[in-house]
Amino acid sequence: MSKLARSIAFAGVLALAAGPVFAGTYSLGREAAPVEVSAWDIDVRPDGQGLPEGGGTVADGEILFQERCAACHGDFGEGLDRWPVLAGGQGTLAGENPVKTIGSYWPHLSTVFDYVRRAMPFGDAQSLVPNEVYAITAYLLYLNDVVEDEDFELNKANFTSIKLENEGGFMADDRPDTPNLAKSAPCMTDCKPEVVITKRARVLDVTPDGGDEGGPAID
Amino acid sequence: MSATKKNPVRTTRRQFLSAAAGGGAAVTAQSILPVSAAEIEGLPPEVADWSRYLGEGVDAYPYGQPSKFESHVVRRNVPWLTASVESSINFTPLHELDGIITPNGLCFERHHAGVAEVDPAEHRLMINGLVEKPLIFTMADILRFPRTNKVFFLECAANSGMEWRGAQLNGCQFTHGMVHCVMYTGVPLKLVLQEAGLKTNAKWIMPEGADAAGMNRSVPLDKALDDCLLAFKMNGEALRPEQGYPLRLVVPGWEGNMWVKWLRRIEVGDQPWHTREETSKYTDLLEDGRSRRFTWAMDCKSVITNPSPQAPLLHKGHNVLSGMAWSGRGTVERVDVSLDGGRNWRHARIDGPSFDKAVHRFYFEFDWQGEPLLLQSRAIDSTGYVQPTKDELRAVRGTNSIYHNNGVQTWHVRAGGEVENVEVS
């Protein structure tokens, strides 16, 4: 056996020996190291799974919020231009113009932590360390009157004890919720006595190139 | 050498034809639009430039583009809808398209932190959580799994969301353009999850994007194992960057937000995560202040794309009405069309392939003599569900739901052929 062939054979043995025992059918992919998983696994659930060690106070959060968040969300989370409103709106959900904020609408505090940690500040995602995310989350609780003490510290230990007002405001999908006409065959002729136009797009005139700007934001 | 030189006789001949047009000779009897001199160029008895001179050779455009005469066929934004273009939406020009497949460059865009520019050589997909062995895949690994090809529509849950309180935007591009339908090539998600080995308490997965929004949603494991795909091609070519290149999740029939783009990680868990996009967004506020959550399936829906506000009727006489229908719960079995605002209905003709959870194309040929029309379409899917009217939806949901507005659309065609978005009694 030539030297080259011997080294190829040796490499083959090495590869076999080093190859992990796969659960899968195709032996594709490689095992993720714990350090790789922990670096990417940044999600947080309502039961606290995924929360990092640490904590931060309302007072610390206020300073961070002014520096990192207020340019879009406003000093008090009121939302500038069309950027999201983060505070207020309690009691508006059943009204004509609901204001959906962390305080009025969001069911779980973990969602705030998870989202800020992964996606905020807008354009500089994942730049906040865990203590900063705790502090900003604490300040958002303060802006929404969920906590009232500026010295309050939100941390891994007390996190799941904080409940938001609208946690019980959600229900399962119960569609279809409109008349299922197919079972009795939908009407084909003389289905209504007369037809009149009740609403027109031209009254609003908010189509691009149509002139005015307006209408409610969808995001 | 001078292949594009103008025919010196042309001016004279065009002038002659223009004069003739003035006398009515070149105006077709039923047209309601005047024919301009420019439209006569190249028409018989003229011989067009493109019939005389050489065109561009091969490789003039190594990646082909549509004709310059189609340059108006583009996605459009509605600037007042969102705060920034990086977290925004644009709309597919449905009124310019036909068949069931959307061209890749016209598929609407929805981003939460702009288009991530991902180098496929450096892209990794991690599977972790309740698995026997957390795994990391390269794109080359993904391409070594068995593949499948499927046509699916993708609709944003907020499609038609601006119309809950009444007719607002003039054009099906804006009222219905957050939908597209392409053929995906990808790997069944089931195969990739099984490669990592699911633990017995696994019930949910959380796909996560590699963009700066880190988009994450909770998907029940049953759906993941049923028909979800990890797609890397659309309509035969690599995913476009704005559609998640190099890898996106395909969640057939379910709201587009769940089809996570630039897919970097899937965590397996025993309960949902309640992420921002499934709590503060993509939940459906009802009139009593409560909200539906996890409203994943896109209900049966249809819209007439021609005529429509951006595509008025131009000719009296025989006309073709065209539209599209889809259902997140199966195939579309039937589409009915009304010309009188829902008083009387007739069956439209579905033409082309009928795939599960894909767009269906329908046609209705009709004669028009300039009378006002109130056009509607209503689709019925393979579950027997009938597309409801907007008022039927409002009766059960109010007007603050934002999402899942699949109500019947009405277009008002006026005597001159112009079309307006309206609602009727």
XYZ file of C-alpha atoms in Angstrom:
644
model
C 0.000 0.000 0.000
C 1.366 3.386 -1.014
C 1.904 6.117 1.519
C -0.943 8.117 -0.029
C -3.356 5.185 0.056
C -2.399 4.488 3.668
C -3.135 8.054 4.677
C -6.487 7.969 2.881
C -7.385 4.742 4.650
C -6.256 6.214 7.963
C -8.359 9.325 7.360
C -11.335 7.085 6.640
C -10.942 5.269 9.933
C -10.625 8.570 11.744
C -13.791 9.906 10.126
C -15.700 6.785 11.122
C -14.401 6.891 14.651
C -15.188 10.595 15.066
C -18.581 10.375 13.405
C -21.401 10.707 15.962
C -24.134 8.120 16.254
C -27.050 9.767 14.447
C -30.663 9.350 15.345
C -31.589 10.314 11.808
C -31.904 8.396 8.579
C -29.592 10.429 6.419
C -26.646 11.187 8.704
C -26.774 14.830 7.671
C -25.777 17.824 9.769
C -23.437 17.884 12.730
C -24.126 18.010 16.428
C -24.494 21.545 17.795
C -22.115 22.255 20.668
C -23.689 23.573 23.901
C -21.882 26.894 23.475
C -23.372 27.254 19.976
C -26.889 26.474 21.177
C -26.709 28.875 24.124
C -25.398 31.689 21.901
C -28.325 31.444 19.490
C -31.073 30.257 21.844
C -32.336 33.675 23.003
C -36.086 33.050 23.196
C -38.076 33.479 26.401
C -41.425 31.871 27.243
C -44.218 32.997 29.599
C -43.162 30.355 32.143
C -39.712 31.945 32.298
C -37.881 29.341 30.245
C -35.012 31.081 28.506
C -34.628 34.020 30.931
C -30.956 34.875 31.441
C -29.384 35.664 34.817
C -29.609 39.312 35.810
C -31.930 42.181 36.594
C -32.481 45.908 36.122
C -34.402 48.745 37.765
C -37.035 51.159 36.503
C -34.609 54.041 37.059
C -31.878 52.363 35.001
C -34.452 51.531 32.353
C -35.588 55.136 32.070
C -32.066 56.288 31.194
C -31.629 53.471 28.672
C -35.053 54.112 27.166
C -34.250 57.773 26.539
C -30.975 56.796 24.866
C -32.023 53.770 22.854
C -35.808 53.795 22.390
C -37.372 57.260 22.752
C -36.369 58.501 19.277
C -39.126 56.285 17.835
C -41.363 55.403 20.767
C -41.364 58.830 22.476
C -40.227 59.683 26.001
C -43.269 58.036 27.549
C -43.883 55.229 25.043
C -46.519 57.311 23.273
C -45.057 56.493 19.831
C -43.789 59.167 17.424
C -45.153 59.311 13.873
C -46.348 55.780 13.124
C -43.943 53.974 15.445
C -45.644 51.648 17.922
C -47.343 53.061 21.015
C -46.034 51.145 24.040
C -48.018 52.569 26.954
C -51.562 53.559 27.832
C -54.738 52.440 26.111
C -56.169 50.561 29.097
C -59.926 50.174 28.745
C -60.045 50.959 25.020
C -60.153 47.458 23.518
C -63.945 47.257 23.216
C -64.233 50.844 21.982
C -64.302 52.437 18.577
C -60.554 53.116 18.469
C -58.668 50.505 20.483
C -55.114 51.393 21.522
C -53.148 48.156 21.748
C -50.098 48.570 23.987
C -48.034 46.418 26.323
C -50.264 47.566 29.180
C -53.609 47.341 27.433
C -53.199 44.365 25.102
C -50.093 42.205 25.440
C -50.887 39.041 27.434
C -47.408 38.140 28.717
C -44.408 40.079 29.969
C -42.054 37.455 28.514
C -43.047 38.686 25.057
C -41.586 42.116 25.832
C -38.315 40.619 27.007
C -38.085 38.188 24.085
C -38.828 40.859 21.492
C -36.590 43.602 22.893
C -33.749 41.146 23.296
C -33.953 39.831 19.718
C -35.121 42.816 17.668
C -34.601 46.122 19.482
C -33.344 48.777 19.144
C -34.588 48.838 15.539
C -31.491 48.595 13.351
C -29.172 47.592 16.213
C -30.653 44.268 17.268
C -29.066 42.071 19.948
C -26.899 44.951 21.191
C -28.488 45.063 24.661
C -27.042 42.895 27.449
C -29.491 40.997 29.701
C -29.370 43.556 32.542
C -30.298 46.294 30.047
C -33.214 44.253 28.685
C -34.455 43.694 32.261
C -34.152 47.430 32.982
C -35.983 48.517 29.814
C -38.705 45.935 30.469
C -39.027 47.267 34.035
C -39.396 50.824 32.701
C -42.105 49.684 30.275
C -43.978 48.195 33.253
C -43.624 51.559 34.986
C -44.910 53.484 31.935
C -47.946 51.207 31.965
C -48.571 51.607 35.720
C -47.977 47.898 36.334
C -45.260 48.898 38.831
C -45.113 52.312 40.496
C -41.795 52.364 42.315
C -38.810 53.747 40.383
C -36.532 51.576 42.511
C -38.357 48.407 41.486
C -35.945 45.842 40.083
C -37.156 43.276 37.574
C -35.010 40.148 37.640
C -35.019 36.482 36.787
C -36.439 35.545 40.185
C -39.492 37.845 40.217
C -40.160 37.955 36.477
C -42.962 35.384 36.233
C -44.807 36.929 39.200
C -45.654 39.984 37.037
C -49.015 39.600 35.290
C -50.402 41.824 32.552
C -54.002 42.991 32.545
C -55.091 41.403 29.264
C -53.699 37.892 29.840
C -57.221 36.499 29.977
C -58.386 38.486 26.965
C -57.550 35.874 24.364
C -59.584 32.952 23.086
C -59.003 30.044 20.743
C -59.703 30.263 17.034
C -63.374 29.325 16.600
C -63.699 29.931 12.882
C -65.579 29.311 10.657
C -67.814 31.933 12.249
C -69.911 33.049 9.269
C -72.988 31.342 7.767
C -71.918 28.233 5.885
C -74.266 28.574 2.960
C -72.990 25.629 0.974
C -74.997 23.107 2.952
C -78.189 24.730 1.712
C -76.747 25.860 -1.654
C -76.014 29.579 -1.920
C -78.715 31.737 -3.500
C -78.261 32.239 -7.248
C -81.193 34.414 -8.399
C -83.141 37.365 -6.977
C -81.091 37.147 -3.781
C -81.963 40.631 -2.580
C -84.625 43.164 -3.538
C -82.422 46.067 -4.509
C -78.761 46.966 -4.403
C -77.457 50.405 -3.511
C -73.886 51.584 -3.031
C -73.233 52.199 0.666
C -69.490 52.963 0.776
C -67.032 54.338 -1.770
C -63.226 54.393 -1.831
C -63.214 57.801 -3.520
C -64.724 59.420 -0.443
C -61.537 58.626 1.493
C -59.133 59.081 -1.425
C -56.107 57.487 0.247
C -54.912 55.336 -2.654
C -51.280 56.087 -3.633
C -51.231 58.754 -6.362
C -54.743 59.652 -5.233
C -53.675 62.747 -3.291
C -54.092 62.804 0.473
C -52.383 60.634 3.003
C -54.381 59.005 5.727
C -56.009 55.926 7.100
C -55.113 53.777 10.083
C -51.727 52.061 10.221
C -51.822 48.259 10.002
C -48.564 47.664 11.865
C -24.304 49.148 -40.158
C -27.230 51.472 -39.703
C -29.739 48.844 -38.690
C -31.998 51.192 -36.759
C -32.283 53.887 -39.412
C -35.831 55.129 -39.816
C -37.823 54.422 -42.904
C -37.928 57.791 -44.700
C -41.405 57.071 -46.070
C -42.829 56.545 -42.583
C -43.706 60.125 -41.690
C -45.770 60.592 -44.770
C -47.578 57.344 -44.318
C -48.270 58.011 -40.639
C -49.658 61.403 -41.456
C -51.940 59.784 -43.993
C -53.152 57.256 -41.451
C -53.651 59.921 -38.791
C -55.811 61.820 -41.155
C -57.741 58.658 -41.885
C -58.169 58.038 -38.136
C -59.693 61.468 -37.817
C -62.305 60.362 -40.261
C -63.062 57.319 -38.185
C -61.596 54.694 -40.512
C -59.037 53.380 -38.012
C -61.333 53.407 -34.976
C -62.832 50.042 -34.245
C -66.576 50.271 -34.055
C -66.906 49.193 -30.409
C -63.905 50.937 -28.871
C -64.700 53.640 -26.364
C -61.171 54.984 -26.425
C -59.788 57.206 -29.211
C -56.957 55.676 -31.237
C -53.887 57.897 -31.271
C -51.391 58.259 -34.095
C -48.810 56.413 -32.005
C -51.036 53.331 -31.893
C -51.149 53.198 -35.663
C -47.397 52.836 -36.127
C -46.545 49.304 -37.081
C -50.123 48.428 -37.925
C -51.043 47.265 -41.418
C -50.316 48.464 -44.009
C -47.247 49.885 -42.223
C -44.273 47.550 -41.729
C -42.928 47.931 -38.214
C -39.271 48.592 -37.403
C -39.052 45.289 -35.561
C -40.088 43.526 -38.749
C -37.272 45.136 -40.742
C -34.219 45.524 -38.516
C -32.180 43.245 -36.308
C -32.910 43.058 -32.657
C -30.452 42.598 -29.805
C -28.397 39.408 -29.757
C -28.227 36.714 -27.131
C -26.556 37.714 -23.870
C -27.757 41.314 -24.142
C -29.417 40.502 -20.801
C -27.786 37.472 -19.148
C -30.700 37.487 -16.707
C -33.814 38.314 -18.752
C -36.181 41.119 -17.869
C -39.778 41.861 -18.882
C -40.418 43.993 -21.974
C -39.932 47.727 -21.451
C -43.589 48.061 -22.365
C -44.404 46.229 -19.107
C -42.397 48.591 -16.896
C -45.564 49.697 -15.108
C -46.072 46.155 -13.804
C -44.386 46.532 -10.438
C -44.980 46.061 -6.743
C -46.331 49.183 -5.041
C -46.048 50.511 -1.495
C -48.669 52.440 0.472
C -46.393 54.859 2.358
C -48.868 55.932 5.055
C -49.384 52.359 6.286
C -46.099 51.962 8.134
C -43.399 53.996 9.872
C -40.418 52.917 7.756
C -39.672 51.039 4.527
C -37.570 48.500 6.438
C -40.599 47.392 8.422
C -43.225 47.634 5.757
C -45.208 46.012 2.997
C -45.667 46.305 -0.729
C -48.285 44.787 -2.977
C -48.411 42.387 -5.939
C -49.952 43.923 -9.120
C -52.681 41.275 -9.363
C -54.538 43.189 -12.089
C -51.605 42.691 -14.487
C -51.166 38.955 -13.897
C -52.904 35.825 -15.096
C -52.809 32.094 -14.515
C -52.002 30.786 -11.049
C -48.246 31.455 -10.705
C -46.848 34.783 -9.493
C -43.541 35.827 -11.117
C -40.784 35.893 -8.493
C -40.011 39.585 -8.903
C -43.651 40.544 -8.323
C -44.273 38.546 -5.140
C -45.241 41.094 -2.479
C -42.683 41.919 0.214
C -43.199 42.151 3.941
C -40.154 42.754 6.107
C -39.720 43.626 9.759
C -36.089 44.736 9.599
C -35.334 45.041 5.894
C -34.017 42.366 3.536
C -31.243 40.351 5.172
C -28.376 39.765 2.752
C -27.348 36.247 3.692
C -24.301 34.497 2.246
C -25.451 30.889 1.739
C -21.933 29.616 2.443
C -22.184 31.146 5.924
C -25.807 30.302 6.564
C -26.593 27.666 9.177
C -29.843 26.077 10.345
C -29.858 24.961 13.965
C -32.386 22.508 15.428
C -32.470 22.523 19.222
C -34.781 22.109 22.192
C -36.694 18.878 22.779
C -34.611 16.779 20.382
C -32.359 13.800 20.961
C -29.423 15.613 19.419
C -29.259 19.333 18.557
C -27.981 19.671 15.008
C -26.506 22.320 12.740
C -26.994 22.080 8.980
C -25.214 23.849 6.159
C -27.130 24.668 2.976
C -25.182 21.832 1.341
C -26.580 19.471 3.993
C -30.146 20.657 3.298
C -29.667 19.968 -0.427
C -28.817 16.334 0.345
C -32.265 15.567 1.826
C -35.016 14.169 -0.452
C -36.893 17.014 -2.153
C -40.426 17.774 -3.211
C -42.138 20.373 -5.458
C -45.415 22.005 -4.390
C -47.471 25.000 -5.502
C -48.839 27.050 -2.589
C -50.315 30.493 -2.114
C -48.904 32.722 0.600
C -51.257 35.399 1.954
C -50.519 37.966 4.632
C -53.166 37.786 7.357
C -53.534 41.586 7.002
C -54.440 41.337 3.307
C -57.592 43.497 2.847
C -57.063 44.662 6.451
C -57.504 48.301 5.457
C -61.045 47.567 4.262
C -62.662 46.534 7.561
C -64.407 49.868 8.059
C -65.365 50.317 4.428
C -64.019 50.679 0.919
C -60.716 52.522 1.184
C -58.169 51.739 -1.537
C -58.834 51.883 -5.264
C -57.162 48.883 -6.816
C -57.002 45.146 -6.227
C -53.227 45.570 -5.972
C -53.813 47.466 -2.730
C -56.938 45.723 -1.448
C -55.798 42.151 -2.224
C -52.128 42.315 -3.298
C -50.625 40.698 -0.202
C -50.935 37.272 -1.792
C -48.735 35.346 -4.170
C -48.504 31.783 -5.424
C -45.351 30.015 -6.576
C -43.950 26.502 -6.874
C -41.560 25.722 -4.040
C -38.771 23.206 -4.141
C -37.805 22.114 -0.682
C -37.316 19.418 1.916
C -40.194 18.178 4.064
C -39.605 19.682 7.526
C -40.511 16.293 8.998
C -37.345 14.730 7.581
C -35.098 17.391 9.078
C -36.787 17.245 12.495
C -36.561 13.454 12.528
C -32.872 13.712 11.777
C -32.471 15.418 15.158
C -34.913 12.994 16.804
C -38.037 14.412 18.474
C -38.534 13.793 22.182
C -41.881 12.339 23.198
C -43.052 15.556 24.901
C -42.422 17.690 21.800
C -45.609 19.588 20.848
C -44.539 22.861 19.205
C -41.749 24.297 17.107
C -40.460 27.863 16.997
C -38.935 28.835 13.640
C -36.671 31.889 13.844
C -35.286 34.157 11.102
C -31.714 35.347 10.647
C -32.794 38.922 9.891
C -32.426 41.763 12.389
C -36.010 41.172 13.537
C -35.199 37.584 14.528
C -38.762 36.792 13.440
C -40.160 33.969 15.576
C -43.518 32.205 15.685
C -44.950 29.123 17.380
C -46.130 26.362 15.041
C -47.876 23.240 16.363
C -45.825 20.106 15.758
C -48.710 18.372 13.974
C -48.595 21.005 11.234
C -44.789 20.879 11.082
C -44.875 17.114 10.525
C -47.814 17.266 8.125
C -46.944 19.498 5.158
C -44.385 22.166 6.105
C -41.334 22.523 3.873
C -37.886 24.028 4.137
C -37.817 25.733 0.740
C -34.775 26.932 -1.151
C -36.255 27.424 -4.630
C -39.293 29.279 -5.930
C -40.516 28.794 -9.491
C -37.364 26.810 -10.179
C -34.756 29.396 -9.154
C -33.219 30.304 -5.829
C -35.488 32.162 -3.414
C -35.287 35.901 -3.969
C -33.497 37.740 -1.120
C -36.762 39.469 -0.195
C -38.438 36.061 0.068
C -35.892 34.640 2.508
C -32.838 33.547 0.519
C -31.352 31.065 1.034
C -33.944 29.204 3.147
C -37.528 29.838 4.257
C -40.232 27.919 6.029
C -43.356 27.042 4.005
C -46.527 26.630 6.111
C -49.191 25.739 3.507
C -52.543 27.499 3.843
C -51.521 29.422 6.971
C -50.864 33.141 7.394
C -47.736 34.447 5.696
C -46.117 35.752 8.886
C -45.456 32.150 9.951
C -43.458 31.393 6.792
C -40.245 32.550 8.469
C -37.659 33.830 6.001
C -33.858 33.565 6.247
C -34.559 30.598 8.551
C -31.658 30.157 11.008
C -33.098 28.094 13.841
C -35.972 25.835 14.848
C -36.509 25.187 18.539
C -38.701 22.298 19.597
C -40.789 22.770 22.737
C -43.755 21.501 24.735
C -45.793 24.752 24.699
C -46.132 27.869 22.533
C -43.817 30.843 23.040
C -46.435 33.648 22.720
C -44.056 35.760 20.658
C -44.708 39.388 19.739
C -46.040 38.388 16.297
C -48.630 36.019 17.783
C -49.816 38.207 20.673
C -49.552 41.953 20.012
C -49.850 41.293 16.246
C -51.723 38.634 14.272
C -54.403 38.298 16.938
C -57.915 39.297 15.950
C -59.639 41.849 18.202
C -63.386 41.301 18.402
C -66.127 43.791 19.224
C -66.343 42.840 22.927
C -62.640 43.559 23.500
C -61.533 39.930 23.507
C -59.238 38.589 20.813
C -58.826 35.380 18.924
C -55.293 34.048 18.922
C -53.502 31.406 16.861
C -55.797 32.132 13.919
C -53.497 30.418 11.492
C -55.590 29.206 8.526
C -56.403 31.592 5.690
C -60.080 31.196 4.853
C -61.457 30.863 1.341
C -61.306 34.131 -0.619
C -61.576 35.453 -4.157
C -61.259 38.734 -6.034
C -61.959 39.907 -9.562
C -58.668 41.271 -10.909
C -60.005 42.423 -14.318
C -61.861 44.651 -14.498
C -60.807 46.500 -11.357
C -59.940 50.136 -10.511
C -56.466 49.880 -12.063
C -57.822 47.914 -15.047
C -60.960 49.654 -16.385
C -63.192 48.273 -19.102
C -61.996 49.674 -22.438
C -64.352 48.114 -24.962
C -68.037 47.571 -25.374
C -69.112 44.173 -26.587
C -67.474 40.895 -25.629
C -65.279 41.101 -22.517
C -63.360 38.691 -20.292
C -63.714 38.973 -16.544
C -60.768 37.350 -14.743
C -60.045 36.661 -11.117
C -58.302 34.508 -8.556
C -59.518 32.367 -5.670
C -57.779 30.424 -2.936
C -58.392 28.592 0.329
C -56.058 27.665 3.152
C -58.250 24.656 3.892
C -58.157 22.869 0.528
C -58.935 23.432 -3.127
C -61.432 25.903 -4.579
C -64.418 23.943 -5.855
C -66.453 26.732 -7.374
C -66.526 30.469 -8.011
C -69.724 32.437 -8.669
C -69.780 35.873 -10.276
C -72.424 38.603 -9.970
C -72.727 41.630 -12.258
C -75.471 43.274 -10.181
C -74.046 43.516 -6.673
C -75.072 40.059 -5.501
C -78.692 39.926 -6.661
C -78.005 37.270 -9.267
C -75.078 34.896 -9.599
C -73.642 32.689 -12.319
C -70.890 30.086 -12.225
C -67.469 31.244 -13.341
C -65.122 28.906 -15.201
C -62.083 27.724 -13.244
C -59.203 27.247 -15.671
C -55.752 25.776 -15.140
C -54.442 23.473 -12.414
C -56.372 23.058 -9.154
C -53.828 22.440 -6.413
C -54.476 22.127 -2.690
C -53.890 25.482 -0.917
C -52.953 27.206 -4.172
C -54.384 30.046 -6.234
C -57.073 29.090 -8.741
C -57.784 31.185 -11.839
C -61.354 31.848 -12.926
C -62.936 33.525 -15.954
C -66.383 34.801 -16.862
C -67.055 35.998 -20.392
C -69.774 38.634 -20.755
C -71.238 41.260 -23.068
C -71.114 44.880 -21.956
C -72.965 47.771 -23.568
C -71.940 50.525 -21.168
C -74.438 49.814 -18.412
C -73.167 50.304 -14.823
C -72.089 47.051 -13.157
C -71.545 45.978 -9.561
C -69.068 43.097 -9.896
C -68.623 40.494 -7.184
C -67.091 37.037 -6.903
C -67.664 34.431 -4.195
C -65.626 31.273 -3.836
C -66.563 27.935 -2.279
C -63.805 25.597 -1.124
C -63.524 21.827 -0.808
C -64.763 21.948 2.808
C -68.039 23.520 1.634
C -67.166 26.906 3.150
C -68.651 29.847 1.257
C -66.736 33.138 1.105
C -68.811 35.508 3.287
C -69.850 39.089 2.611
C -68.013 41.850 4.453
C -71.161 42.612 6.441
C -71.431 38.961 7.508
C -67.856 39.195 8.816
C -68.545 42.496 10.604
C -71.651 41.032 12.223
C -69.537 38.490 14.106
C -66.197 40.302 14.412
C -66.823 44.053 14.403
C -64.385 46.269 12.495
C -61.191 46.193 14.575
C -59.877 42.727 13.684
C -57.319 44.013 11.107
C -56.555 40.436 10.053
C -58.438 37.723 8.133
C -60.753 39.914 6.058
C -61.860 37.490 3.343
C -65.167 39.216 2.534
C -66.659 39.508 -0.946
C -65.222 42.484 -2.886
C -67.454 44.783 -4.970
C -66.235 46.787 -7.979
C -68.506 49.485 -9.441
C -68.081 49.762 -13.220
C -69.417 53.075 -14.554
C -70.758 53.848 -17.994
C -67.354 55.071 -19.166
C -65.656 51.847 -18.051
C -63.954 53.320 -14.950
C -64.021 51.073 -11.901
C -64.292 52.043 -8.226
C -63.969 50.086 -4.988
C -67.387 50.247 -3.297
C -69.605 48.359 -0.900
C -73.277 47.646 -1.475
C -76.375 46.963 0.572
